[in-house]
PDB file of C-alpha atoms in Angstrom:
ATOM      1  CA  ALA T   1     -66.090  76.377 -19.506  1.00 83.00           C
ATOM      2  CA  ALA T   2     -63.816  77.646 -16.727  1.00 81.00           C
ATOM      3  CA  THR T   3     -64.067  74.314 -14.922  1.00 85.00           C
ATOM      4  CA  ARG T   4     -63.143  72.399 -18.090  1.00 87.00           C
ATOM      5  CA  LEU T   5     -60.221  74.722 -18.773  1.00 84.00           C
ATOM      6  CA  ASN T   6     -58.983  74.331 -15.209  1.00 84.00           C
ATOM      7  CA  GLU T   7     -59.175  70.541 -15.534  1.00 86.00           C
ATOM      8  CA  ASP T   8     -57.361  70.643 -18.881  1.00 87.00           C
ATOM      9  CA  LEU T   9     -54.621  72.942 -17.583  1.00 85.00           C
ATOM     10  CA  VAL T  10     -53.755  70.829 -14.557  1.00 86.00           C
ATOM     11  CA  ALA T  11     -54.521  67.350 -15.926  1.00 89.00           C
ATOM     12  CA  GLY T  12     -51.667  65.004 -15.145  1.00 85.00           C
ATOM     13  CA  GLY T  13     -49.631  67.749 -13.539  1.00 86.00           C
ATOM     14  CA  ARG T  14     -48.682  68.644 -10.018  1.00 89.00           C
ATOM     15  CA  VAL T  15     -49.932  71.938  -8.681  1.00 93.00           C
ATOM     16  CA  TRP T  16     -48.634  74.112  -5.903  1.00 96.00           C
ATOM     17  CA  LEU T  17     -51.278  75.867  -3.792  1.00 97.00           C
ATOM     18  CA  GLU T  18     -50.235  79.216  -2.346  1.00 98.00           C
ATOM     19  CA  ARG T  19     -52.131  80.749   0.530  1.00 97.00           C
ATOM     20  CA  ASP T  20     -52.637  84.510   0.595  1.00 97.00           C
ATOM     21  CA  VAL T  21     -53.915  85.870   3.939  1.00 97.00           C
ATOM     22  CA  SER T  22     -57.173  84.045   4.609  1.00 97.00           C
ATOM     23  CA  GLU T  23     -57.604  80.318   4.873  1.00 96.00           C
ATOM     24  CA  THR T  24     -61.199  80.269   3.552  1.00 94.00           C
ATOM     25  CA  ASP T  25     -63.803  82.654   2.163  1.00 89.00           C
ATOM     26  CA  THR T  26     -67.175  83.524   3.700  1.00 87.00           C
ATOM     27  CA  PHE T  27     -68.629  80.325   2.189  1.00 91.00           C
ATOM     28  CA  ASP T  28     -65.900  78.223   3.859  1.00 94.00           C
ATOM     29  CA  ARG T  29     -64.200  77.490   0.510  1.00 92.00           C
ATOM     30  CA  LEU T  30     -60.441  77.022   0.574  1.00 94.00           C
ATOM     31  CA  LEU T  31     -58.677  80.077  -0.875  1.00 94.00           C
ATOM     32  CA  ARG T  32     -55.487  79.447  -2.823  1.00 96.00           C
ATOM     33  CA  HIS T  33     -53.502  80.769  -5.768  1.00 97.00           C
ATOM     34  CA  VAL T  34     -52.897  77.744  -7.991  1.00 96.00           C
ATOM     35  CA  TRP T  35     -49.521  77.298  -9.688  1.00 97.00           C
ATOM     36  CA  LEU T  36     -48.499  74.716 -12.257  1.00 95.00           C
ATOM     37  CA  ASN T  37     -44.930  73.996 -13.302  1.00 93.00           C
ATOM     38  CA  ARG T  38     -44.634  73.204 -16.997  1.00 87.00           C
ATOM     39  CA  ASP T  39     -41.141  72.469 -18.233  1.00 87.00           C
ATOM     40  CA  GLY T  40     -39.559  74.688 -15.596  1.00 91.00           C
ATOM     41  CA  GLU T  41     -41.962  77.602 -16.143  1.00 93.00           C
ATOM     42  CA  TRP T  42     -44.524  78.512 -13.483  1.00 95.00           C
ATOM     43  CA  LEU T  43     -48.075  79.239 -14.650  1.00 95.00           C
ATOM     44  CA  ASN T  44     -50.560  80.996 -12.379  1.00 97.00           C
ATOM     45  CA  VAL T  45     -53.649  78.944 -13.244  1.00 96.00           C
ATOM     46  CA  ASN T  46     -56.012  81.532 -11.729  1.00 95.00           C
ATOM     47  CA  ALA T  47     -54.548  84.283 -13.931  1.00 97.00           C
ATOM     48  CA  GLU T  48     -54.635  82.066 -17.019  1.00 95.00           C
ATOM     49  CA  ILE T  49     -58.366  81.459 -16.572  1.00 95.00           C
ATOM     50  CA  VAL T  50     -58.906  85.229 -16.301  1.00 96.00           C
ATOM     51  CA  ARG T  51     -56.580  85.934 -19.273  1.00 96.00           C
ATOM     52  CA  LEU T  52     -58.631  83.586 -21.438  1.00 95.00           C
ATOM     53  CA  GLY T  53     -61.803  85.448 -20.496  1.00 95.00           C
ATOM     54  CA  LEU T  54     -63.404  82.672 -18.477  1.00 93.00           C
ATOM     55  CA  ALA T  55     -63.451  84.601 -15.182  1.00 94.00           C
ATOM     56  CA  TYR T  56     -63.315  88.186 -14.004  1.00 96.00           C
ATOM     57  CA  ALA T  57     -60.611  89.548 -11.727  1.00 96.00           C
ATOM     58  CA  SER T  58     -62.104  90.402  -8.348  1.00 92.00           C
ATOM     59  CA  SER T  59     -60.455  91.744  -5.243  1.00 92.00           C
ATOM     60  CA  TYR T  60     -61.345  90.401  -1.810  1.00 90.00           C
ATOM     61  CA  PRO T  61     -59.226  92.139   0.821  1.00 93.00           C
ATOM     62  CA  PRO T  62     -57.185  91.171   2.689  1.00 95.00           C
ATOM     63  CA  ASP T  63     -56.337  88.564   0.003  1.00 96.00           C
ATOM     64  CA  THR T  64     -54.778  90.897  -2.565  1.00 96.00           C
ATOM     65  CA  LEU T  65     -51.307  89.465  -3.211  1.00 97.00           C
ATOM     66  CA  TYR T  66     -51.827  88.978  -6.952  1.00 98.00           C
ATOM     67  CA  ASP T  67     -54.585  91.520  -7.628  1.00 98.00           C
ATOM     68  CA  HIS T  68     -52.280  93.356 -10.042  1.00 98.00           C
ATOM     69  CA  VAL T  69     -51.623  90.112 -11.963  1.00 98.00           C
ATOM     70  CA  TYR T  70     -55.319  89.276 -12.216  1.00 98.00           C
ATOM     71  CA  ALA T  71     -56.199  92.839 -13.260  1.00 98.00           C
ATOM     72  CA  ALA T  72     -53.573  92.704 -16.028  1.00 98.00           C
ATOM     73  CA  ALA T  73     -54.898  89.319 -17.152  1.00 98.00           C
ATOM     74  CA  GLU T  74     -58.429  90.727 -17.351  1.00 97.00           C
ATOM     75  CA  GLU T  75     -57.186  93.723 -19.328  1.00 97.00           C
ATOM     76  CA  GLU T  76     -55.497  91.330 -21.756  1.00 97.00           C
ATOM     77  CA  ALA T  77     -58.779  89.428 -22.148  1.00 97.00           C
ATOM     78  CA  ARG T  78     -60.604  92.705 -22.799  1.00 96.00           C
ATOM     79  CA  GLN T  79     -58.001  93.792 -25.371  1.00 96.00           C
ATOM     80  CA  SER T  80     -58.259  90.390 -27.070  1.00 96.00           C
ATOM     81  CA  GLY T  81     -62.049  90.312 -26.856  1.00 96.00           C
ATOM     82  CA  VAL T  82     -62.181  86.731 -25.609  1.00 95.00           C
ATOM     83  CA  GLY T  83     -64.635  84.835 -23.403  1.00 92.00           C
ATOM     84  CA  LEU T  84     -66.630  87.039 -21.053  1.00 92.00           C
ATOM     85  CA  CYS T  85     -64.909  90.047 -22.627  1.00 90.00           C
ATOM     86  CA  ALA T  86     -66.038  89.177 -26.149  1.00 91.00           C
ATOM     87  CA  PRO T  87     -68.098  91.812 -27.971  1.00 88.00           C
ATOM     88  CA  GLY T  88     -71.784  91.206 -27.404  1.00 83.00           C
ATOM     89  CA  PHE T  89     -71.279  88.734 -24.564  1.00 76.00           C
TER      90      PHE T  89
END
């Protein structure tokens, strides 16, 4: 579901990839914060996926630039009871 949402969010758009501290994780995957500009407004795609309850916010120091944003997005998902934060999930 998270993969489909990610595809839907960025389909046909141009994304900006922002590096935090590390280039890759321990599995050699590229680490980036993904941004999408929609009509002059910037959307943090990572945070949107968390806000919609399709991922949990996790902290992996030293890459903590937006930890507060992701934590707030997860709290919003919990308050809304959506996705992974839905009652009984």
